[in-house]
Amino acid sequence: MIPLRDSIRPRRRPFVNWLLILTNLWVFFFKELGLSQAQLSELFYNLGVIPVQVTHALQTGAPLEPLLLPFITAMFLHGGWVHLGGNMLYLWIFGDNVEDRLGHFRFLLFYLLCGMVGSLAHILANPTSPVPVIGASGAIAGVLGGYFVTFRHSRILALVPVFFFLTLMEVPAVIFLALWFVIQLFNGAASLGGVVNPVAWWAHVGGFVAGMILIKLLAPRSRIRNEYPWW
């Protein structure tokens, strides 16, 4: 299913969400597109998270400080048009409401923490991998997890495949996002069996779960009590 919009309009302008989208676009268009394949590979290895480097440092006691920055920079790198376009579409649709719930600064903190947890989940699932993990997927999965908890009564207008055709359909957000999560979990489990796949499925799973937890920890208490007494 391809989401097109949700049914909830934010009450304030999502400046941080817009800034995150623009930053990702700027990095892709002005820092990645002009590079050769060799230069792009070097960029990913320098600024992406490489699981084997982290596990090696933990096992040997080597300094971790040089390995911390990539946990942030990796979130703003993408491997191609589809990777970038899919991530930014989901962030555009779901990020504004989560920012509205958290506030600007808390949303930025939430986004970065979810992305870092997603990278850690990928490392736990692939501790010996020498391939750098890049992309905003873990952070955006966190946004989806936060949305799943907070806006479960929302509806998502989506393009839904019906046999060989795509049709417009309104889908309850709780079903849309639960199905999305199950797909990530299924593919993540399959990847543990040795299936080679370029997608960091466990970063999605870890980010989503982190988002479900962090939205409760970071959302203003008064707003939670007034709007969500079942919390």
mmCIF file with all atom_site columns, C-alpha atoms in Angstrom:
data_model
loop_
_atom_site.group_PDB
_atom_site.id
_atom_site.type_symbol
_atom_site.label_atom_id
_atom_site.label_alt_id
_atom_site.label_comp_id
_atom_site.label_asym_id
_atom_site.label_entity_id
_atom_site.label_seq_id
_atom_site.pdbx_PDB_ins_code
_atom_site.Cartn_x
_atom_site.Cartn_y
_atom_site.Cartn_z
_atom_site.occupancy
_atom_site.B_iso_or_equiv
_atom_site.pdbx_formal_charge
_atom_site.auth_seq_id
_atom_site.auth_comp_id
_atom_site.auth_asym_id
_atom_site.auth_atom_id
_atom_site.pdbx_PDB_model_num
ATOM 1   C CA . MET A 1 1   ? 0.000  0.000   0.000   1.00 0.00 ? 1   MET A CA 1
ATOM 2   C CA . ILE A 1 2   ? 1.257  3.465   -0.907  1.00 0.00 ? 2   ILE A CA 1
ATOM 3   C CA . PRO A 1 3   ? 0.037  6.174   1.504   1.00 0.00 ? 3   PRO A CA 1
ATOM 4   C CA . LEU A 1 4   ? -1.135 9.464   -0.003  1.00 0.00 ? 4   LEU A CA 1
ATOM 5   C CA . ARG A 1 5   ? -2.441 11.357  3.030   1.00 0.00 ? 5   ARG A CA 1
ATOM 6   C CA . ASP A 1 6   ? -3.922 10.854  6.482   1.00 0.00 ? 6   ASP A CA 1
ATOM 7   C CA . SER A 1 7   ? -7.183 12.167  7.937   1.00 0.00 ? 7   SER A CA 1
ATOM 8   C CA . ILE A 1 8   ? -5.703 14.272  10.767  1.00 0.00 ? 8   ILE A CA 1
ATOM 9   C CA . ARG A 1 9   ? -4.477 17.805  10.194  1.00 0.00 ? 9   ARG A CA 1
ATOM 10  C CA . PRO A 1 10  ? -1.862 19.164  12.619  1.00 0.00 ? 10  PRO A CA 1
ATOM 11  C CA . ARG A 1 11  ? -2.727 22.217  14.712  1.00 0.00 ? 11  ARG A CA 1
ATOM 12  C CA . ARG A 1 12  ? 0.658  23.879  14.243  1.00 0.00 ? 12  ARG A CA 1
ATOM 13  C CA . ARG A 1 13  ? 3.155  24.060  11.438  1.00 0.00 ? 13  ARG A CA 1
ATOM 14  C CA . PRO A 1 14  ? 5.589  21.118  11.464  1.00 0.00 ? 14  PRO A CA 1
ATOM 15  C CA . PHE A 1 15  ? 8.762  23.167  10.988  1.00 0.00 ? 15  PHE A CA 1
ATOM 16  C CA . VAL A 1 16  ? 11.126 20.424  12.163  1.00 0.00 ? 16  VAL A CA 1
ATOM 17  C CA . ASN A 1 17  ? 9.515  17.825  9.899   1.00 0.00 ? 17  ASN A CA 1
ATOM 18  C CA . TRP A 1 18  ? 9.879  20.174  6.935   1.00 0.00 ? 18  TRP A CA 1
ATOM 19  C CA . LEU A 1 19  ? 13.501 20.864  7.886   1.00 0.00 ? 19  LEU A CA 1
ATOM 20  C CA . LEU A 1 20  ? 14.288 17.147  8.092   1.00 0.00 ? 20  LEU A CA 1
ATOM 21  C CA . ILE A 1 21  ? 12.786 16.543  4.655   1.00 0.00 ? 21  ILE A CA 1
ATOM 22  C CA . LEU A 1 22  ? 14.650 19.477  3.135   1.00 0.00 ? 22  LEU A CA 1
ATOM 23  C CA . THR A 1 23  ? 17.923 18.364  4.720   1.00 0.00 ? 23  THR A CA 1
ATOM 24  C CA . ASN A 1 24  ? 17.573 14.862  3.296   1.00 0.00 ? 24  ASN A CA 1
ATOM 25  C CA . LEU A 1 25  ? 16.775 16.273  -0.139  1.00 0.00 ? 25  LEU A CA 1
ATOM 26  C CA . TRP A 1 26  ? 19.674 18.730  0.018   1.00 0.00 ? 26  TRP A CA 1
ATOM 27  C CA . VAL A 1 27  ? 22.177 16.015  0.959   1.00 0.00 ? 27  VAL A CA 1
ATOM 28  C CA . PHE A 1 28  ? 20.963 13.743  -1.830  1.00 0.00 ? 28  PHE A CA 1
ATOM 29  C CA . PHE A 1 29  ? 20.870 16.367  -4.584  1.00 0.00 ? 29  PHE A CA 1
ATOM 30  C CA . PHE A 1 30  ? 23.943 18.406  -3.665  1.00 0.00 ? 30  PHE A CA 1
ATOM 31  C CA . LYS A 1 31  ? 26.223 15.898  -1.923  1.00 0.00 ? 31  LYS A CA 1
ATOM 32  C CA . GLU A 1 32  ? 25.462 12.519  -3.505  1.00 0.00 ? 32  GLU A CA 1
ATOM 33  C CA . LEU A 1 33  ? 24.243 12.912  -7.092  1.00 0.00 ? 33  LEU A CA 1
ATOM 34  C CA . GLY A 1 34  ? 27.451 14.452  -8.393  1.00 0.00 ? 34  GLY A CA 1
ATOM 35  C CA . LEU A 1 35  ? 29.679 11.674  -7.063  1.00 0.00 ? 35  LEU A CA 1
ATOM 36  C CA . SER A 1 36  ? 31.075 8.746   -8.977  1.00 0.00 ? 36  SER A CA 1
ATOM 37  C CA . GLN A 1 37  ? 30.232 5.236   -7.760  1.00 0.00 ? 37  GLN A CA 1
ATOM 38  C CA . ALA A 1 38  ? 33.618 4.976   -6.045  1.00 0.00 ? 38  ALA A CA 1
ATOM 39  C CA . GLN A 1 39  ? 33.198 8.343   -4.331  1.00 0.00 ? 39  GLN A CA 1
ATOM 40  C CA . LEU A 1 40  ? 29.669 7.460   -3.263  1.00 0.00 ? 40  LEU A CA 1
ATOM 41  C CA . SER A 1 41  ? 30.867 4.180   -1.797  1.00 0.00 ? 41  SER A CA 1
ATOM 42  C CA . GLU A 1 42  ? 33.582 6.033   0.116   1.00 0.00 ? 42  GLU A CA 1
ATOM 43  C CA . LEU A 1 43  ? 31.005 8.495   1.450   1.00 0.00 ? 43  LEU A CA 1
ATOM 44  C CA . PHE A 1 44  ? 28.775 5.676   2.683   1.00 0.00 ? 44  PHE A CA 1
ATOM 45  C CA . TYR A 1 45  ? 31.706 3.937   4.384   1.00 0.00 ? 45  TYR A CA 1
ATOM 46  C CA . ASN A 1 46  ? 32.824 7.152   6.057   1.00 0.00 ? 46  ASN A CA 1
ATOM 47  C CA . LEU A 1 47  ? 29.402 8.383   7.217   1.00 0.00 ? 47  LEU A CA 1
ATOM 48  C CA . GLY A 1 48  ? 27.339 5.187   7.417   1.00 0.00 ? 48  GLY A CA 1
ATOM 49  C CA . VAL A 1 49  ? 27.070 2.828   10.381  1.00 0.00 ? 49  VAL A CA 1
ATOM 50  C CA . ILE A 1 50  ? 29.201 -0.287  9.861   1.00 0.00 ? 50  ILE A CA 1
ATOM 51  C CA . PRO A 1 51  ? 28.103 -3.046  12.258  1.00 0.00 ? 51  PRO A CA 1
ATOM 52  C CA . VAL A 1 52  ? 31.384 -4.977  12.366  1.00 0.00 ? 52  VAL A CA 1
ATOM 53  C CA . GLN A 1 53  ? 33.290 -1.840  13.407  1.00 0.00 ? 53  GLN A CA 1
ATOM 54  C CA . VAL A 1 54  ? 30.954 -1.280  16.348  1.00 0.00 ? 54  VAL A CA 1
ATOM 55  C CA . THR A 1 55  ? 31.018 -4.898  17.521  1.00 0.00 ? 55  THR A CA 1
ATOM 56  C CA . HIS A 1 56  ? 34.805 -5.028  17.128  1.00 0.00 ? 56  HIS A CA 1
ATOM 57  C CA . ALA A 1 57  ? 35.190 -1.888  19.258  1.00 0.00 ? 57  ALA A CA 1
ATOM 58  C CA . LEU A 1 58  ? 32.915 -3.339  21.940  1.00 0.00 ? 58  LEU A CA 1
ATOM 59  C CA . GLN A 1 59  ? 34.808 -6.632  21.975  1.00 0.00 ? 59  GLN A CA 1
ATOM 60  C CA . THR A 1 60  ? 38.294 -5.131  22.052  1.00 0.00 ? 60  THR A CA 1
ATOM 61  C CA . GLY A 1 61  ? 37.646 -2.047  24.145  1.00 0.00 ? 61  GLY A CA 1
ATOM 62  C CA . ALA A 1 62  ? 38.648 0.282   21.319  1.00 0.00 ? 62  ALA A CA 1
ATOM 63  C CA . PRO A 1 63  ? 37.374 3.881   21.524  1.00 0.00 ? 63  PRO A CA 1
ATOM 64  C CA . LEU A 1 64  ? 33.724 4.198   20.498  1.00 0.00 ? 64  LEU A CA 1
ATOM 65  C CA . GLU A 1 65  ? 33.759 7.975   20.059  1.00 0.00 ? 65  GLU A CA 1
ATOM 66  C CA . PRO A 1 66  ? 34.842 7.917   16.367  1.00 0.00 ? 66  PRO A CA 1
ATOM 67  C CA . LEU A 1 67  ? 31.948 5.549   15.640  1.00 0.00 ? 67  LEU A CA 1
ATOM 68  C CA . LEU A 1 68  ? 29.191 7.663   17.212  1.00 0.00 ? 68  LEU A CA 1
ATOM 69  C CA . LEU A 1 69  ? 28.861 10.408  14.589  1.00 0.00 ? 69  LEU A CA 1
ATOM 70  C CA . PRO A 1 70  ? 27.783 7.992   11.814  1.00 0.00 ? 70  PRO A CA 1
ATOM 71  C CA . PHE A 1 71  ? 24.717 7.102   13.908  1.00 0.00 ? 71  PHE A CA 1
ATOM 72  C CA . ILE A 1 72  ? 23.524 10.639  13.041  1.00 0.00 ? 72  ILE A CA 1
ATOM 73  C CA . THR A 1 73  ? 25.016 11.212  9.588   1.00 0.00 ? 73  THR A CA 1
ATOM 74  C CA . ALA A 1 74  ? 23.766 7.859   8.263   1.00 0.00 ? 74  ALA A CA 1
ATOM 75  C CA . MET A 1 75  ? 20.168 9.071   8.694   1.00 0.00 ? 75  MET A CA 1
ATOM 76  C CA . PHE A 1 76  ? 20.651 11.714  6.015   1.00 0.00 ? 76  PHE A CA 1
ATOM 77  C CA . LEU A 1 77  ? 22.158 9.492   3.313   1.00 0.00 ? 77  LEU A CA 1
ATOM 78  C CA . HIS A 1 78  ? 20.153 7.477   0.792   1.00 0.00 ? 78  HIS A CA 1
ATOM 79  C CA . GLY A 1 79  ? 21.014 4.826   -1.730  1.00 0.00 ? 79  GLY A CA 1
ATOM 80  C CA . GLY A 1 80  ? 18.874 6.041   -4.609  1.00 0.00 ? 80  GLY A CA 1
ATOM 81  C CA . TRP A 1 81  ? 15.700 7.744   -5.797  1.00 0.00 ? 81  TRP A CA 1
ATOM 82  C CA . VAL A 1 82  ? 13.308 5.046   -4.570  1.00 0.00 ? 82  VAL A CA 1
ATOM 83  C CA . HIS A 1 83  ? 14.991 4.867   -1.163  1.00 0.00 ? 83  HIS A CA 1
ATOM 84  C CA . LEU A 1 84  ? 14.799 8.646   -0.758  1.00 0.00 ? 84  LEU A CA 1
ATOM 85  C CA . GLY A 1 85  ? 11.318 9.050   -2.248  1.00 0.00 ? 85  GLY A CA 1
ATOM 86  C CA . GLY A 1 86  ? 9.715  6.339   -0.139  1.00 0.00 ? 86  GLY A CA 1
ATOM 87  C CA . ASN A 1 87  ? 11.240 7.616   3.080   1.00 0.00 ? 87  ASN A CA 1
ATOM 88  C CA . MET A 1 88  ? 10.303 11.241  2.451   1.00 0.00 ? 88  MET A CA 1
ATOM 89  C CA . LEU A 1 89  ? 6.734  10.311  1.474   1.00 0.00 ? 89  LEU A CA 1
ATOM 90  C CA . TYR A 1 90  ? 6.196  8.510   4.773   1.00 0.00 ? 90  TYR A CA 1
ATOM 91  C CA . LEU A 1 91  ? 7.860  11.299  6.757   1.00 0.00 ? 91  LEU A CA 1
ATOM 92  C CA . TRP A 1 92  ? 5.690  13.922  5.009   1.00 0.00 ? 92  TRP A CA 1
ATOM 93  C CA . ILE A 1 93  ? 2.462  12.087  5.757   1.00 0.00 ? 93  ILE A CA 1
ATOM 94  C CA . PHE A 1 94  ? 3.100  10.880  9.316   1.00 0.00 ? 94  PHE A CA 1
ATOM 95  C CA . GLY A 1 95  ? 5.747  13.205  10.725  1.00 0.00 ? 95  GLY A CA 1
ATOM 96  C CA . ASP A 1 96  ? 3.655  16.381  10.997  1.00 0.00 ? 96  ASP A CA 1
ATOM 97  C CA . ASN A 1 97  ? 1.159  14.835  13.412  1.00 0.00 ? 97  ASN A CA 1
ATOM 98  C CA . VAL A 1 98  ? 3.840  13.299  15.614  1.00 0.00 ? 98  VAL A CA 1
ATOM 99  C CA . GLU A 1 99  ? 5.619  16.655  15.758  1.00 0.00 ? 99  GLU A CA 1
ATOM 100 C CA . ASP A 1 100 ? 2.301  18.290  16.661  1.00 0.00 ? 100 ASP A CA 1
ATOM 101 C CA . ARG A 1 101 ? 1.917  15.846  19.540  1.00 0.00 ? 101 ARG A CA 1
ATOM 102 C CA . LEU A 1 102 ? 5.476  16.215  20.848  1.00 0.00 ? 102 LEU A CA 1
ATOM 103 C CA . GLY A 1 103 ? 6.399  19.794  20.058  1.00 0.00 ? 103 GLY A CA 1
ATOM 104 C CA . HIS A 1 104 ? 9.299  20.870  17.848  1.00 0.00 ? 104 HIS A CA 1
ATOM 105 C CA . PHE A 1 105 ? 12.346 20.144  20.030  1.00 0.00 ? 105 PHE A CA 1
ATOM 106 C CA . ARG A 1 106 ? 10.996 16.903  21.455  1.00 0.00 ? 106 ARG A CA 1
ATOM 107 C CA . PHE A 1 107 ? 10.126 15.697  17.964  1.00 0.00 ? 107 PHE A CA 1
ATOM 108 C CA . LEU A 1 108 ? 13.690 16.276  16.767  1.00 0.00 ? 108 LEU A CA 1
ATOM 109 C CA . LEU A 1 109 ? 15.040 14.391  19.797  1.00 0.00 ? 109 LEU A CA 1
ATOM 110 C CA . PHE A 1 110 ? 12.482 11.627  19.219  1.00 0.00 ? 110 PHE A CA 1
ATOM 111 C CA . TYR A 1 111 ? 13.434 11.331  15.540  1.00 0.00 ? 111 TYR A CA 1
ATOM 112 C CA . LEU A 1 112 ? 17.175 11.098  16.203  1.00 0.00 ? 112 LEU A CA 1
ATOM 113 C CA . LEU A 1 113 ? 16.790 8.629   19.074  1.00 0.00 ? 113 LEU A CA 1
ATOM 114 C CA . CYS A 1 114 ? 14.560 6.353   16.981  1.00 0.00 ? 114 CYS A CA 1
ATOM 115 C CA . GLY A 1 115 ? 17.097 6.414   14.166  1.00 0.00 ? 115 GLY A CA 1
ATOM 116 C CA . MET A 1 116 ? 19.920 5.484   16.520  1.00 0.00 ? 116 MET A CA 1
ATOM 117 C CA . VAL A 1 117 ? 17.921 2.659   18.097  1.00 0.00 ? 117 VAL A CA 1
ATOM 118 C CA . GLY A 1 118 ? 17.128 1.402   14.612  1.00 0.00 ? 118 GLY A CA 1
ATOM 119 C CA . SER A 1 119 ? 20.832 1.281   13.787  1.00 0.00 ? 119 SER A CA 1
ATOM 120 C CA . LEU A 1 120 ? 21.538 -0.568  17.029  1.00 0.00 ? 120 LEU A CA 1
ATOM 121 C CA . ALA A 1 121 ? 18.839 -3.119  16.199  1.00 0.00 ? 121 ALA A CA 1
ATOM 122 C CA . HIS A 1 122 ? 20.458 -3.664  12.801  1.00 0.00 ? 122 HIS A CA 1
ATOM 123 C CA . ILE A 1 123 ? 23.844 -4.175  14.460  1.00 0.00 ? 123 ILE A CA 1
ATOM 124 C CA . LEU A 1 124 ? 22.401 -6.720  16.892  1.00 0.00 ? 124 LEU A CA 1
ATOM 125 C CA . ALA A 1 125 ? 20.910 -8.662  13.987  1.00 0.00 ? 125 ALA A CA 1
ATOM 126 C CA . ASN A 1 126 ? 23.997 -8.329  11.766  1.00 0.00 ? 126 ASN A CA 1
ATOM 127 C CA . PRO A 1 127 ? 26.994 -7.968  14.114  1.00 0.00 ? 127 PRO A CA 1
ATOM 128 C CA . THR A 1 128 ? 29.620 -9.075  11.591  1.00 0.00 ? 128 THR A CA 1
ATOM 129 C CA . SER A 1 129 ? 28.342 -7.181  8.565   1.00 0.00 ? 129 SER A CA 1
ATOM 130 C CA . PRO A 1 130 ? 30.952 -4.942  6.872   1.00 0.00 ? 130 PRO A CA 1
ATOM 131 C CA . VAL A 1 131 ? 28.257 -3.175  4.821   1.00 0.00 ? 131 VAL A CA 1
ATOM 132 C CA . PRO A 1 132 ? 27.387 0.361   5.958   1.00 0.00 ? 132 PRO A CA 1
ATOM 133 C CA . VAL A 1 133 ? 23.749 0.967   6.847   1.00 0.00 ? 133 VAL A CA 1
ATOM 134 C CA . ILE A 1 134 ? 22.381 4.299   5.642   1.00 0.00 ? 134 ILE A CA 1
ATOM 135 C CA . GLY A 1 135 ? 19.017 6.008   5.351   1.00 0.00 ? 135 GLY A CA 1
ATOM 136 C CA . ALA A 1 136 ? 16.330 7.619   7.454   1.00 0.00 ? 136 ALA A CA 1
ATOM 137 C CA . SER A 1 137 ? 14.257 4.427   7.576   1.00 0.00 ? 137 SER A CA 1
ATOM 138 C CA . GLY A 1 138 ? 14.916 3.663   11.248  1.00 0.00 ? 138 GLY A CA 1
ATOM 139 C CA . ALA A 1 139 ? 13.989 7.180   12.321  1.00 0.00 ? 139 ALA A CA 1
ATOM 140 C CA . ILE A 1 140 ? 10.893 7.222   10.112  1.00 0.00 ? 140 ILE A CA 1
ATOM 141 C CA . ALA A 1 141 ? 9.884  3.798   11.427  1.00 0.00 ? 141 ALA A CA 1
ATOM 142 C CA . GLY A 1 142 ? 9.980  5.457   14.847  1.00 0.00 ? 142 GLY A CA 1
ATOM 143 C CA . VAL A 1 143 ? 7.627  8.133   13.565  1.00 0.00 ? 143 VAL A CA 1
ATOM 144 C CA . LEU A 1 144 ? 5.279  5.388   12.384  1.00 0.00 ? 144 LEU A CA 1
ATOM 145 C CA . GLY A 1 145 ? 5.467  3.705   15.781  1.00 0.00 ? 145 GLY A CA 1
ATOM 146 C CA . GLY A 1 146 ? 4.628  6.970   17.510  1.00 0.00 ? 146 GLY A CA 1
ATOM 147 C CA . TYR A 1 147 ? 1.762  7.572   15.104  1.00 0.00 ? 147 TYR A CA 1
ATOM 148 C CA . PHE A 1 148 ? 0.470  4.028   15.661  1.00 0.00 ? 148 PHE A CA 1
ATOM 149 C CA . VAL A 1 149 ? 0.195  4.626   19.408  1.00 0.00 ? 149 VAL A CA 1
ATOM 150 C CA . THR A 1 150 ? -1.133 8.184   19.304  1.00 0.00 ? 150 THR A CA 1
ATOM 151 C CA . PHE A 1 151 ? -3.372 8.387   16.229  1.00 0.00 ? 151 PHE A CA 1
ATOM 152 C CA . ARG A 1 152 ? -4.824 4.903   16.048  1.00 0.00 ? 152 ARG A CA 1
ATOM 153 C CA . HIS A 1 153 ? -8.251 6.269   15.036  1.00 0.00 ? 153 HIS A CA 1
ATOM 154 C CA . SER A 1 154 ? -6.838 8.065   11.999  1.00 0.00 ? 154 SER A CA 1
ATOM 155 C CA . ARG A 1 155 ? -7.474 6.826   8.463   1.00 0.00 ? 155 ARG A CA 1
ATOM 156 C CA . ILE A 1 156 ? -4.960 6.617   5.627   1.00 0.00 ? 156 ILE A CA 1
ATOM 157 C CA . LEU A 1 157 ? -5.856 7.260   1.998   1.00 0.00 ? 157 LEU A CA 1
ATOM 158 C CA . ALA A 1 158 ? -3.691 4.797   0.090   1.00 0.00 ? 158 ALA A CA 1
ATOM 159 C CA . LEU A 1 159 ? -3.135 3.183   -3.260  1.00 0.00 ? 159 LEU A CA 1
ATOM 160 C CA . VAL A 1 160 ? -3.941 -0.474  -2.618  1.00 0.00 ? 160 VAL A CA 1
ATOM 161 C CA . PRO A 1 161 ? -3.055 -3.279  -5.046  1.00 0.00 ? 161 PRO A CA 1
ATOM 162 C CA . VAL A 1 162 ? -6.098 -5.341  -6.063  1.00 0.00 ? 162 VAL A CA 1
ATOM 163 C CA . PHE A 1 163 ? -4.922 -8.120  -8.335  1.00 0.00 ? 163 PHE A CA 1
ATOM 164 C CA . PHE A 1 164 ? -3.157 -6.274  -11.186 1.00 0.00 ? 164 PHE A CA 1
ATOM 165 C CA . PHE A 1 165 ? -4.596 -2.825  -10.460 1.00 0.00 ? 165 PHE A CA 1
ATOM 166 C CA . LEU A 1 166 ? -4.111 -0.040  -7.921  1.00 0.00 ? 166 LEU A CA 1
ATOM 167 C CA . THR A 1 167 ? -7.210 1.437   -6.339  1.00 0.00 ? 167 THR A CA 1
ATOM 168 C CA . LEU A 1 168 ? -7.744 4.298   -3.892  1.00 0.00 ? 168 LEU A CA 1
ATOM 169 C CA . MET A 1 169 ? -8.921 3.138   -0.490  1.00 0.00 ? 169 MET A CA 1
ATOM 170 C CA . GLU A 1 170 ? -9.207 4.585   3.008   1.00 0.00 ? 170 GLU A CA 1
ATOM 171 C CA . VAL A 1 171 ? -7.519 2.235   5.467   1.00 0.00 ? 171 VAL A CA 1
ATOM 172 C CA . PRO A 1 172 ? -7.627 2.564   9.281   1.00 0.00 ? 172 PRO A CA 1
ATOM 173 C CA . ALA A 1 173 ? -4.198 3.730   10.419  1.00 0.00 ? 173 ALA A CA 1
ATOM 174 C CA . VAL A 1 174 ? -3.959 0.945   12.979  1.00 0.00 ? 174 VAL A CA 1
ATOM 175 C CA . ILE A 1 175 ? -4.367 -1.671  10.212  1.00 0.00 ? 175 ILE A CA 1
ATOM 176 C CA . PHE A 1 176 ? -2.097 0.120   7.738   1.00 0.00 ? 176 PHE A CA 1
ATOM 177 C CA . LEU A 1 177 ? 0.756  0.477   10.249  1.00 0.00 ? 177 LEU A CA 1
ATOM 178 C CA . ALA A 1 178 ? 0.273  -2.942  11.869  1.00 0.00 ? 178 ALA A CA 1
ATOM 179 C CA . LEU A 1 179 ? 0.522  -4.548  8.431   1.00 0.00 ? 179 LEU A CA 1
ATOM 180 C CA . TRP A 1 180 ? 3.614  -2.462  7.654   1.00 0.00 ? 180 TRP A CA 1
ATOM 181 C CA . PHE A 1 181 ? 5.256  -3.620  10.886  1.00 0.00 ? 181 PHE A CA 1
ATOM 182 C CA . VAL A 1 182 ? 4.403  -7.282  10.317  1.00 0.00 ? 182 VAL A CA 1
ATOM 183 C CA . ILE A 1 183 ? 6.004  -7.105  6.860   1.00 0.00 ? 183 ILE A CA 1
ATOM 184 C CA . GLN A 1 184 ? 9.198  -5.655  8.359   1.00 0.00 ? 184 GLN A CA 1
ATOM 185 C CA . LEU A 1 185 ? 9.222  -8.301  11.090  1.00 0.00 ? 185 LEU A CA 1
ATOM 186 C CA . PHE A 1 186 ? 8.640  -11.134 8.616   1.00 0.00 ? 186 PHE A CA 1
ATOM 187 C CA . ASN A 1 187 ? 11.405 -9.950  6.293   1.00 0.00 ? 187 ASN A CA 1
ATOM 188 C CA . GLY A 1 188 ? 13.717 -9.350  9.226   1.00 0.00 ? 188 GLY A CA 1
ATOM 189 C CA . ALA A 1 189 ? 13.181 -12.906 10.437  1.00 0.00 ? 189 ALA A CA 1
ATOM 190 C CA . ALA A 1 190 ? 13.792 -14.211 6.920   1.00 0.00 ? 190 ALA A CA 1
ATOM 191 C CA . SER A 1 191 ? 17.053 -12.266 6.689   1.00 0.00 ? 191 SER A CA 1
ATOM 192 C CA . LEU A 1 192 ? 18.352 -14.080 9.791   1.00 0.00 ? 192 LEU A CA 1
ATOM 193 C CA . GLY A 1 193 ? 18.214 -17.285 7.792   1.00 0.00 ? 193 GLY A CA 1
ATOM 194 C CA . GLY A 1 194 ? 20.891 -16.077 5.413   1.00 0.00 ? 194 GLY A CA 1
ATOM 195 C CA . VAL A 1 195 ? 18.675 -14.381 2.817   1.00 0.00 ? 195 VAL A CA 1
ATOM 196 C CA . VAL A 1 196 ? 20.730 -11.651 1.177   1.00 0.00 ? 196 VAL A CA 1
ATOM 197 C CA . ASN A 1 197 ? 18.767 -8.389  1.094   1.00 0.00 ? 197 ASN A CA 1
ATOM 198 C CA . PRO A 1 198 ? 19.926 -4.775  0.893   1.00 0.00 ? 198 PRO A CA 1
ATOM 199 C CA . VAL A 1 199 ? 17.139 -3.560  3.214   1.00 0.00 ? 199 VAL A CA 1
ATOM 200 C CA . ALA A 1 200 ? 17.917 -3.073  6.922   1.00 0.00 ? 200 ALA A CA 1
ATOM 201 C CA . TRP A 1 201 ? 14.699 -4.723  8.109   1.00 0.00 ? 201 TRP A CA 1
ATOM 202 C CA . TRP A 1 202 ? 15.691 -4.851  11.770  1.00 0.00 ? 202 TRP A CA 1
ATOM 203 C CA . ALA A 1 203 ? 16.398 -1.119  11.755  1.00 0.00 ? 203 ALA A CA 1
ATOM 204 C CA . HIS A 1 204 ? 12.741 -0.685  10.789  1.00 0.00 ? 204 HIS A CA 1
ATOM 205 C CA . VAL A 1 205 ? 11.575 -3.040  13.534  1.00 0.00 ? 205 VAL A CA 1
ATOM 206 C CA . GLY A 1 206 ? 13.792 -1.451  16.179  1.00 0.00 ? 206 GLY A CA 1
ATOM 207 C CA . GLY A 1 207 ? 12.839 2.076   15.151  1.00 0.00 ? 207 GLY A CA 1
ATOM 208 C CA . PHE A 1 208 ? 9.113  1.277   15.213  1.00 0.00 ? 208 PHE A CA 1
ATOM 209 C CA . VAL A 1 209 ? 9.268  -0.248  18.701  1.00 0.00 ? 209 VAL A CA 1
ATOM 210 C CA . ALA A 1 210 ? 11.406 2.659   19.922  1.00 0.00 ? 210 ALA A CA 1
ATOM 211 C CA . GLY A 1 211 ? 8.815  5.091   18.566  1.00 0.00 ? 211 GLY A CA 1
ATOM 212 C CA . MET A 1 212 ? 6.007  3.331   20.414  1.00 0.00 ? 212 MET A CA 1
ATOM 213 C CA . ILE A 1 213 ? 7.931  3.646   23.680  1.00 0.00 ? 213 ILE A CA 1
ATOM 214 C CA . LEU A 1 214 ? 9.465  7.101   23.254  1.00 0.00 ? 214 LEU A CA 1
ATOM 215 C CA . ILE A 1 215 ? 6.191  8.777   22.277  1.00 0.00 ? 215 ILE A CA 1
ATOM 216 C CA . LYS A 1 216 ? 4.920  7.957   25.761  1.00 0.00 ? 216 LYS A CA 1
ATOM 217 C CA . LEU A 1 217 ? 8.106  9.108   27.462  1.00 0.00 ? 217 LEU A CA 1
ATOM 218 C CA . LEU A 1 218 ? 8.517  12.377  25.562  1.00 0.00 ? 218 LEU A CA 1
ATOM 219 C CA . ALA A 1 219 ? 4.946  13.602  24.995  1.00 0.00 ? 219 ALA A CA 1
ATOM 220 C CA . PRO A 1 220 ? 3.883  16.343  27.446  1.00 0.00 ? 220 PRO A CA 1
ATOM 221 C CA . ARG A 1 221 ? 2.173  14.718  30.433  1.00 0.00 ? 221 ARG A CA 1
ATOM 222 C CA . SER A 1 222 ? -0.778 17.123  30.569  1.00 0.00 ? 222 SER A CA 1
ATOM 223 C CA . ARG A 1 223 ? -1.617 16.537  26.933  1.00 0.00 ? 223 ARG A CA 1
ATOM 224 C CA . ILE A 1 224 ? -1.519 12.777  27.401  1.00 0.00 ? 224 ILE A CA 1
ATOM 225 C CA . ARG A 1 225 ? -3.819 12.864  30.446  1.00 0.00 ? 225 ARG A CA 1
ATOM 226 C CA . ASN A 1 226 ? -6.357 15.140  28.752  1.00 0.00 ? 226 ASN A CA 1
ATOM 227 C CA . GLU A 1 227 ? -6.502 13.456  25.361  1.00 0.00 ? 227 GLU A CA 1
ATOM 228 C CA . TYR A 1 228 ? -5.522 9.849   26.114  1.00 0.00 ? 228 TYR A CA 1
ATOM 229 C CA . PRO A 1 229 ? -6.739 8.909   29.619  1.00 0.00 ? 229 PRO A CA 1
ATOM 230 C CA . TRP A 1 230 ? -6.256 5.195   28.816  1.00 0.00 ? 230 TRP A CA 1
ATOM 231 C CA . TRP A 1 231 ? -2.494 5.832   29.009  1.00 0.00 ? 231 TRP A CA 1
#
